[in-house]
Each structure stands twice: as C-alpha cells, then as structure tokens.
Amino acid sequence: MKRMKWVLGLLLAFALVLSACGGGNEAKDTDGASTNNAAESTNTAGEDNAAKEEATPASSDTKVVKYLDQEYTLPAKTERIVITGAVEAMEDAIVLEVNPVGAITFSGKFPPMFESITKDAQSIGEKMEPNFETILSLKPDVILASSKAKPEVIEQLNKIAPTIPYSHISTNWESNLKLLGELSGKQEQAEQDIAKYKEDLEKVKATIGDSLKDKKVLALRIRAGEMYIYPAEVFFNPVLYEDLGIEVPAEVAAAKAQELISKEKIAEMNPDYVFVQFSPDENKDTPNALEELQNDPIMKNLNAFKNGTAFVNVVDPLAQGGTAYSKIEFLKAAVESLTK
C-alpha cells in the first residue's frame, strides 16, 4: 500500500512538472508571436506608406511659382487664367498670345487693342471693379490682379482661386512677361521676346547715335482734360531715358508720381519732341481736350509743335507704357518719330 502511494505521488509530481514546462513554452511562443506580428505589421505599414508616397507625391497636383521674391502655390496646370485690374497682364497676353477665360472690359467692351486675346473671353468687370460672381463662375486656375488693388480685393479674389498681384512698375516688365510665360507654358517665347527687344534696342541706338544728345524729349498723357507727366521710371519714360539714353528733363526727374503740369510750365521747358497720349475713355467729360491743346497759342509756340515733332498716340492710347507690349510698340514708333 505504501508502495502504491509512493508510485502515485511520483506520477503526480511528474505530471505537474510537465504541465509547468508546457505552460512556459506556450507563454513564450505567444509572446514571441505577438512581438513578431507587431514588427511585421509595422514594417508592412511602413512599406505601404512609402509606396503610397512614391506613387502619389504631395505636390503632384500643385506647383510653386516664384515671382518678385514671393512664392505662390498654384494648381499644376494653370490653363484657365482670369485677368482683373492688371491691364499690364492684358498687354503681356497680346505678346505671348495667351487667351484668358476672363478679362477686363473698358466701358463695357473689349477695345480693338485686345481683340486678339479676348475673342473667347468673358468680361469680369471694369479695370478696378471686378465682378466676383462672374470670376467664380469661370472656375479659374489662377487670377492675375493688379498690384494697385486694395488688400481686401486681393483677399476676396484669393477665396476664389490663387491670386497674384501683377506688377504695374515698369522696371518689372521682364519678370511680368516671364511669369505669364510660366503660367501659360510659353517660357521660351517670353525669353525670346525679351531678347528680341534688347536686340532691336541696340539697333535703334546705333541708328540714332548722338542726334538727340542736346534735345529735350517729353511724354505727356491727357486725362480729364489736363496734362500729366510721370517720373523717369514710369509710363513710356524708361524707353526714352533709360533704354535710349536721352537726357531726363529736370521736371521729369523731380516728379514723384503722376503730376499735373501746366501749359506755362511746358512752355518753360520748350521740348524739342513731345509724345502725347490721349484716350477718349479717360476724357469723357472733356472730349475736345486734345484739339484745344493743339490749337492753344502757348502750345503752338513750342519747338515740338512748330517743327512738326509733336506726336499723338504713336501707340494705342490704352497702352500702359511699362510692359513688354508697350516697350516693343513704342520703340518702333519712337525711332520713326525721333529720326524725322
């Protein structure tokens, strides 16, 4: 009996040892499996994320455009361009043959100057009076506004589509044309047009030589029946004084912005050449201002008027002066006028 009890006790002890060993191995395997599964899960997720990032880059649907030290995030394709406020952009569009889906009207219509780019365009309002609802309906990829626009206007436009304030400063004409070239996919053409202007300029300078060294040349704009001059770096002045190297009159050098100038003051200057720009749209209340100016005794006594070297609208009166289009067209007209 004692022997039987001893055998049973031994068997029980042996069973307990086996049970303990089995439980330990099971726990170890479970822990190992959990750890391995977690690692495999992490690796799989990492591989999936890497594959996803490689397949769809974060910037695949956008592009960053740098313009005048600012960066703008735009859709990868900027095919639907709306121009509001920036007549400068309208002029550049002529040069690059870019057709905006929305553009500025003047007195409710597109002037002949812009007919080549507005055949399929919709009016989005007058120069500084954008129609936000119309712009929204056109679903633009990018909006070109004027750098003269009020901040609240730019803010409102940005709610519709990425908006770039297009510079009205003459010295930025190259940057402007390159920007429109980048937006329209015509970068190479923009570069070629800039190079062509500079090449033509050198030819004109060679033709003129020193013939204008001691001559006074003045560019005027008639607005609301009054005459205005501009600083040396504004209007058509950069072509005359910077590009062609004509001496800047003291009155122009002293101008800080658009400045009213009297007939008496111009008589004191007594310019040898005068370029007058007159647009009916800018003189609605004084439609006879140009005729009155030409017949005024004081003006008729100026060297330019007496010698037949006073020129009116040698380029379209809507031309802003400080754009690629204005510079190209004015240079052609100026060389014909200044060599008479």
Tab-separated table of C-alpha atoms in Angstrom:
chain	number	residue	atom	x	y	z
A	1	MET	CA	0.000	0.000	0.000
A	2	LYS	CA	2.792	2.322	0.882
A	3	ARG	CA	4.496	1.362	-2.323
A	4	MET	CA	1.294	2.194	-4.268
A	5	LYS	CA	1.058	5.623	-2.600
A	6	TRP	CA	4.675	6.303	-3.395
A	7	VAL	CA	4.166	5.445	-7.080
A	8	LEU	CA	1.029	7.610	-7.312
A	9	GLY	CA	2.860	10.524	-5.671
A	10	LEU	CA	5.730	10.199	-8.092
A	11	LEU	CA	3.354	10.156	-11.086
A	12	LEU	CA	1.525	13.250	-9.780
A	13	ALA	CA	4.783	15.163	-9.335
A	14	PHE	CA	5.882	14.210	-12.814
A	15	ALA	CA	2.578	15.435	-14.288
A	16	LEU	CA	2.930	18.770	-12.509
A	17	VAL	CA	6.440	19.248	-13.919
A	18	LEU	CA	5.238	18.513	-17.448
A	19	SER	CA	2.331	20.918	-17.026
A	20	ALA	CA	4.612	23.695	-15.834
A	21	CYS	CA	7.018	23.177	-18.707
A	22	GLY	CA	4.223	23.150	-21.294
A	23	GLY	CA	2.687	26.363	-19.917
A	24	GLY	CA	6.029	28.100	-20.040
A	25	ASN	CA	6.618	27.206	-23.659
A	26	GLU	CA	3.117	28.339	-24.636
A	27	ALA	CA	3.566	31.703	-22.985
A	28	LYS	CA	6.944	32.126	-24.628
A	29	ASP	CA	5.588	31.256	-28.065
A	30	THR	CA	2.653	33.645	-27.625
A	31	ASP	CA	4.922	36.489	-26.571
A	32	GLY	CA	7.232	35.792	-29.461
A	33	ALA	CA	4.367	35.601	-31.915
A	34	SER	CA	2.941	38.935	-30.634
A	35	THR	CA	6.295	40.636	-30.954
A	36	ASN	CA	6.928	39.269	-34.415
A	37	ASN	CA	3.409	40.134	-35.587
A	38	ALA	CA	3.778	43.708	-34.310
A	39	ALA	CA	7.103	44.079	-36.089
A	40	GLU	CA	5.691	42.627	-39.282
A	41	SER	CA	2.673	44.953	-39.001
A	42	THR	CA	4.925	47.975	-38.527
A	43	ASN	CA	7.136	47.004	-41.457
A	44	THR	CA	4.113	46.405	-43.685
A	45	ALA	CA	2.609	49.766	-42.768
A	46	GLY	CA	5.928	51.486	-43.442
A	47	GLU	CA	6.239	49.785	-46.811
A	48	ASP	CA	2.644	50.700	-47.693
A	49	ASN	CA	3.199	54.353	-46.710
A	50	ALA	CA	6.451	54.505	-48.652
A	51	ALA	CA	4.774	53.021	-51.699
A	52	LYS	CA	1.881	55.446	-51.340
A	53	GLU	CA	4.192	58.469	-51.063
A	54	GLU	CA	6.192	57.273	-54.049
A	55	ALA	CA	3.084	56.700	-56.134
A	56	THR	CA	1.368	59.999	-55.258
A	57	PRO	CA	3.827	62.794	-54.352
A	58	ALA	CA	2.372	65.537	-52.144
A	59	SER	CA	2.983	68.184	-54.836
A	60	SER	CA	1.694	66.230	-57.825
A	61	ASP	CA	-1.388	68.430	-58.157
A	62	THR	CA	0.300	71.757	-57.380
A	63	LYS	CA	3.332	73.800	-58.336
A	64	VAL	CA	5.184	76.636	-56.649
A	65	VAL	CA	5.833	79.735	-58.742
A	66	LYS	CA	8.332	82.352	-57.597
A	67	TYR	CA	7.635	85.913	-58.688
A	68	LEU	CA	9.227	89.122	-57.384
A	69	ASP	CA	10.637	87.360	-54.286
A	70	GLN	CA	7.263	85.833	-53.399
A	71	GLU	CA	6.165	82.226	-53.757
A	72	TYR	CA	2.689	81.199	-54.882
A	73	THR	CA	1.243	77.695	-54.705
A	74	LEU	CA	-0.879	77.094	-57.780
A	75	PRO	CA	-2.560	74.151	-59.490
A	76	ALA	CA	-0.117	72.085	-61.556
A	77	LYS	CA	-1.987	73.209	-64.673
A	78	THR	CA	-2.899	76.889	-64.935
A	79	GLU	CA	-4.871	76.836	-68.141
A	80	ARG	CA	-7.835	78.939	-67.008
A	81	ILE	CA	-6.440	82.412	-66.407
A	82	VAL	CA	-8.546	85.378	-65.313
A	83	ILE	CA	-7.158	88.922	-65.543
A	84	THR	CA	-8.727	91.610	-63.392
A	85	GLY	CA	-7.361	95.089	-62.803
A	86	ALA	CA	-3.984	94.368	-64.401
A	87	VAL	CA	-4.006	95.957	-67.841
A	88	GLU	CA	-0.290	95.122	-67.822
A	89	ALA	CA	-1.184	91.423	-67.868
A	90	MET	CA	-3.587	92.040	-70.749
A	91	GLU	CA	-0.751	93.623	-72.746
A	92	ASP	CA	1.622	90.764	-71.989
A	93	ALA	CA	-1.083	88.342	-73.088
A	94	ILE	CA	-1.007	90.018	-76.526
A	95	VAL	CA	2.736	89.435	-76.803
A	96	LEU	CA	2.536	85.754	-75.794
A	97	GLU	CA	-0.828	85.110	-77.475
A	98	VAL	CA	-2.415	83.948	-74.225
A	99	ASN	CA	-6.213	83.794	-74.173
A	100	PRO	CA	-7.666	84.421	-70.700
A	101	VAL	CA	-11.097	82.998	-69.905
A	102	GLY	CA	-11.980	86.283	-68.201
A	103	ALA	CA	-10.622	89.763	-68.859
A	104	ILE	CA	-11.133	93.468	-68.245
A	105	THR	CA	-13.577	95.492	-70.306
A	106	PHE	CA	-13.420	99.227	-70.932
A	107	SER	CA	-16.781	100.980	-70.867
A	108	GLY	CA	-18.409	97.579	-71.143
A	109	LYS	CA	-16.473	96.234	-74.112
A	110	PHE	CA	-13.119	94.828	-75.169
A	111	PRO	CA	-11.170	97.506	-77.098
A	112	PRO	CA	-9.658	96.674	-80.520
A	113	MET	CA	-6.212	96.633	-78.914
A	114	PHE	CA	-7.131	93.433	-77.068
A	115	GLU	CA	-9.336	91.743	-79.654
A	116	SER	CA	-6.676	89.132	-80.496
A	117	ILE	CA	-6.842	87.678	-76.961
A	118	THR	CA	-10.477	88.280	-75.970
A	119	LYS	CA	-12.448	86.529	-78.716
A	120	ASP	CA	-13.426	83.751	-76.311
A	121	ALA	CA	-13.099	85.727	-73.071
A	122	GLN	CA	-15.877	86.822	-70.766
A	123	SER	CA	-15.997	90.247	-69.164
A	124	ILE	CA	-15.220	90.153	-65.456
A	125	GLY	CA	-15.847	93.856	-64.924
A	126	GLU	CA	-14.090	97.149	-65.489
A	127	LYS	CA	-10.453	97.888	-64.685
A	128	MET	CA	-10.649	98.196	-60.885
A	129	GLU	CA	-14.194	96.901	-60.437
A	130	PRO	CA	-14.070	93.092	-60.549
A	131	ASN	CA	-17.282	91.090	-60.673
A	132	PHE	CA	-16.583	88.375	-58.097
A	133	GLU	CA	-19.587	86.259	-59.046
A	134	THR	CA	-18.568	86.135	-62.698
A	135	ILE	CA	-14.977	85.309	-61.799
A	136	LEU	CA	-16.181	82.488	-59.541
A	137	SER	CA	-18.375	81.070	-62.330
A	138	LEU	CA	-15.351	80.863	-64.649
A	139	LYS	CA	-13.559	78.466	-62.262
A	140	PRO	CA	-10.110	79.982	-62.795
A	141	ASP	CA	-6.888	78.134	-62.007
A	142	VAL	CA	-5.176	81.440	-61.275
A	143	ILE	CA	-6.188	85.107	-61.113
A	144	LEU	CA	-3.901	87.950	-62.162
A	145	ALA	CA	-4.892	91.074	-60.262
A	146	SER	CA	-3.226	94.477	-60.167
A	147	SER	CA	-0.520	95.292	-57.654
A	148	LYS	CA	-2.515	98.517	-57.175
A	149	ALA	CA	-5.583	96.610	-55.966
A	150	LYS	CA	-6.739	97.087	-52.394
A	151	PRO	CA	-5.789	94.315	-49.911
A	152	GLU	CA	-9.436	93.448	-49.301
A	153	VAL	CA	-9.935	92.883	-53.050
A	154	ILE	CA	-6.935	90.542	-53.204
A	155	GLU	CA	-8.256	88.709	-50.148
A	156	GLN	CA	-11.659	88.214	-51.762
A	157	LEU	CA	-10.101	87.009	-55.017
A	158	ASN	CA	-7.911	84.535	-53.136
A	159	LYS	CA	-11.059	82.893	-51.832
A	160	ILE	CA	-11.964	82.085	-55.435
A	161	ALA	CA	-8.543	80.991	-56.739
A	162	PRO	CA	-4.834	81.660	-56.090
A	163	THR	CA	-4.271	85.323	-56.916
A	164	ILE	CA	-1.040	87.013	-57.985
A	165	PRO	CA	-0.747	90.834	-57.837
A	166	TYR	CA	0.708	91.637	-61.271
A	167	SER	CA	3.197	94.490	-61.008
A	168	HIS	CA	2.408	97.879	-62.514
A	169	ILE	CA	6.018	99.017	-62.077
A	170	SER	CA	7.826	99.470	-65.408
A	171	THR	CA	11.119	98.027	-64.181
A	172	ASN	CA	9.385	94.683	-63.563
A	173	TRP	CA	8.408	94.197	-67.206
A	174	GLU	CA	10.742	91.233	-67.710
A	175	SER	CA	9.567	89.475	-64.538
A	176	ASN	CA	5.959	90.060	-65.599
A	177	LEU	CA	6.412	88.521	-69.033
A	178	LYS	CA	8.321	85.558	-67.605
A	179	LEU	CA	5.550	84.962	-65.069
A	180	LEU	CA	2.861	84.851	-67.734
A	181	GLY	CA	5.134	82.640	-69.806
A	182	GLU	CA	5.445	80.186	-66.919
A	183	LEU	CA	1.697	80.172	-66.246
A	184	SER	CA	0.852	79.586	-69.907
A	185	GLY	CA	3.667	77.178	-70.727
A	186	LYS	CA	5.344	79.744	-73.002
A	187	GLN	CA	8.529	80.362	-71.046
A	188	GLU	CA	10.743	80.013	-74.111
A	189	GLN	CA	8.695	82.503	-76.104
A	190	ALA	CA	8.873	85.014	-73.239
A	191	GLU	CA	12.664	84.723	-73.148
A	192	GLN	CA	12.848	85.149	-76.928
A	193	ASP	CA	10.643	88.259	-76.885
A	194	ILE	CA	12.778	89.866	-74.185
A	195	ALA	CA	15.965	89.103	-76.096
A	196	LYS	CA	14.434	90.419	-79.329
A	197	TYR	CA	13.522	93.741	-77.722
A	198	LYS	CA	17.055	94.222	-76.409
A	199	GLU	CA	18.487	93.348	-79.802
A	200	ASP	CA	16.195	95.829	-81.549
A	201	LEU	CA	17.060	98.472	-78.975
A	202	GLU	CA	20.760	98.235	-79.781
A	203	LYS	CA	19.998	98.672	-83.480
A	204	VAL	CA	17.865	101.746	-82.774
A	205	LYS	CA	20.565	103.289	-80.579
A	206	ALA	CA	23.075	102.772	-83.334
A	207	THR	CA	20.716	104.462	-85.802
A	208	ILE	CA	20.015	107.477	-83.581
A	209	GLY	CA	23.578	107.898	-82.395
A	210	ASP	CA	24.210	111.279	-80.730
A	211	SER	CA	21.492	113.108	-82.675
A	212	LEU	CA	19.366	113.559	-79.533
A	213	LYS	CA	22.193	114.440	-77.186
A	214	ASP	CA	21.074	118.039	-76.592
A	215	LYS	CA	17.369	117.549	-77.292
A	216	LYS	CA	14.506	117.709	-74.807
A	217	VAL	CA	12.017	114.876	-75.180
A	218	LEU	CA	8.781	114.715	-73.205
A	219	ALA	CA	5.951	112.185	-72.885
A	220	LEU	CA	2.539	113.538	-71.822
A	221	ARG	CA	-0.818	111.970	-71.051
A	222	ILE	CA	-4.078	113.904	-71.203
A	223	ARG	CA	-6.587	112.856	-68.553
A	224	ALA	CA	-9.832	114.652	-67.748
A	225	GLY	CA	-8.682	117.492	-69.980
A	226	GLU	CA	-5.440	118.051	-68.045
A	227	MET	CA	-1.818	117.256	-68.976
A	228	TYR	CA	0.304	114.963	-66.830
A	229	ILE	CA	3.941	113.935	-66.723
A	230	TYR	CA	5.453	110.927	-64.947
A	231	PRO	CA	8.685	110.012	-63.144
A	232	ALA	CA	11.586	108.766	-65.263
A	233	GLU	CA	10.829	105.113	-64.440
A	234	VAL	CA	7.087	105.274	-65.229
A	235	PHE	CA	4.918	105.378	-68.378
A	236	PHE	CA	6.956	105.405	-71.631
A	237	ASN	CA	9.787	107.244	-69.915
A	238	PRO	CA	12.006	104.175	-69.344
A	239	VAL	CA	12.214	103.644	-73.108
A	240	LEU	CA	13.166	107.280	-73.702
A	241	TYR	CA	15.519	107.946	-70.837
A	242	GLU	CA	16.890	104.586	-69.761
A	243	ASP	CA	16.800	102.444	-72.895
A	244	LEU	CA	17.591	105.146	-75.469
A	245	GLY	CA	19.746	107.188	-73.088
A	246	ILE	CA	18.044	110.553	-73.733
A	247	GLU	CA	18.693	113.146	-71.024
A	248	VAL	CA	15.938	113.282	-68.394
A	249	PRO	CA	14.310	116.752	-68.161
A	250	ALA	CA	14.569	118.283	-64.695
A	251	GLU	CA	10.787	118.392	-64.339
A	252	VAL	CA	10.520	114.659	-65.053
A	253	ALA	CA	13.394	113.865	-62.705
A	254	ALA	CA	11.620	115.787	-59.930
A	255	ALA	CA	8.260	114.053	-60.424
A	256	LYS	CA	7.322	111.610	-57.645
A	257	ALA	CA	4.218	110.192	-59.306
A	258	GLN	CA	1.725	111.236	-61.949
A	259	GLU	CA	1.936	115.029	-61.801
A	260	LEU	CA	-0.256	117.714	-63.302
A	261	ILE	CA	1.710	120.125	-65.479
A	262	SER	CA	0.525	123.469	-66.818
A	263	LYS	CA	0.920	124.814	-70.354
A	264	GLU	CA	3.062	127.594	-68.940
A	265	LYS	CA	5.444	125.088	-67.335
A	266	ILE	CA	5.746	123.135	-70.554
A	267	ALA	CA	6.439	126.408	-72.359
A	268	GLU	CA	9.367	126.963	-69.977
A	269	MET	CA	10.689	123.511	-70.836
A	270	ASN	CA	10.113	124.083	-74.550
A	271	PRO	CA	10.660	120.422	-75.572
A	272	ASP	CA	12.001	119.525	-79.000
A	273	TYR	CA	9.929	116.324	-79.170
A	274	VAL	CA	6.606	115.607	-77.478
A	275	PHE	CA	4.704	112.315	-77.329
A	276	VAL	CA	1.069	112.862	-76.374
A	277	GLN	CA	-1.263	110.044	-75.341
A	278	PHE	CA	-4.981	110.789	-75.470
A	279	SER	CA	-7.759	108.277	-74.819
A	280	PRO	CA	-11.457	109.195	-75.159
A	281	ASP	CA	-12.184	106.826	-72.242
A	282	GLU	CA	-10.036	108.986	-69.981
A	283	ASN	CA	-11.581	112.237	-71.227
A	284	LYS	CA	-15.304	111.530	-71.356
A	285	ASP	CA	-16.195	114.924	-69.885
A	286	THR	CA	-13.616	116.771	-71.983
A	287	PRO	CA	-13.752	115.141	-75.436
A	288	ASN	CA	-12.223	118.177	-77.142
A	289	ALA	CA	-9.219	118.446	-74.842
A	290	LEU	CA	-6.708	117.245	-77.438
A	291	GLU	CA	-7.955	119.596	-80.134
A	292	GLU	CA	-7.924	122.509	-77.692
A	293	LEU	CA	-4.380	121.652	-76.686
A	294	GLN	CA	-3.154	121.560	-80.267
A	295	ASN	CA	-4.782	124.913	-81.017
A	296	ASP	CA	-3.641	126.651	-77.863
A	297	PRO	CA	-1.309	129.624	-78.688
A	298	ILE	CA	1.137	128.701	-75.941
A	299	MET	CA	1.469	125.103	-77.109
A	300	LYS	CA	1.657	126.042	-80.782
A	301	ASN	CA	4.717	128.146	-79.982
A	302	LEU	CA	6.717	125.188	-78.617
A	303	ASN	CA	9.620	123.871	-80.680
A	304	ALA	CA	7.937	120.483	-80.982
A	305	PHE	CA	4.695	121.900	-82.353
A	306	LYS	CA	6.402	124.415	-84.636
A	307	ASN	CA	8.739	121.780	-86.081
A	308	GLY	CA	6.145	119.074	-86.517
A	309	THR	CA	7.729	116.828	-83.894
A	310	ALA	CA	4.747	116.653	-81.545
A	311	PHE	CA	3.241	113.183	-81.957
A	312	VAL	CA	-0.177	111.985	-80.796
A	313	ASN	CA	-0.924	108.352	-79.971
A	314	VAL	CA	2.069	106.800	-81.713
A	315	VAL	CA	0.843	103.654	-79.934
A	316	ASP	CA	-2.639	102.762	-78.729
A	317	PRO	CA	-3.675	105.291	-76.038
A	318	LEU	CA	-4.622	102.433	-73.698
A	319	ALA	CA	-1.021	101.156	-73.640
A	320	GLN	CA	0.381	101.415	-70.136
A	321	GLY	CA	3.942	102.176	-71.171
A	322	GLY	CA	5.869	99.879	-68.846
A	323	THR	CA	5.091	96.484	-70.358
A	324	ALA	CA	6.749	94.299	-72.977
A	325	TYR	CA	3.994	95.164	-75.455
A	326	SER	CA	4.247	98.917	-74.793
A	327	LYS	CA	8.026	98.916	-74.987
A	328	ILE	CA	8.101	96.913	-78.215
A	329	GLU	CA	5.464	99.060	-79.919
A	330	PHE	CA	6.721	102.395	-78.583
A	331	LEU	CA	10.299	101.649	-79.591
A	332	LYS	CA	9.171	101.063	-83.190
A	333	ALA	CA	7.166	104.298	-83.217
A	334	ALA	CA	9.776	106.348	-81.384
A	335	VAL	CA	12.594	105.561	-83.784
A	336	GLU	CA	10.419	106.630	-86.723
A	337	SER	CA	9.449	109.849	-84.923
A	338	LEU	CA	12.827	110.775	-83.458
A	339	THR	CA	14.688	110.359	-86.725
A	340	LYS	CA	12.484	112.815	-88.625
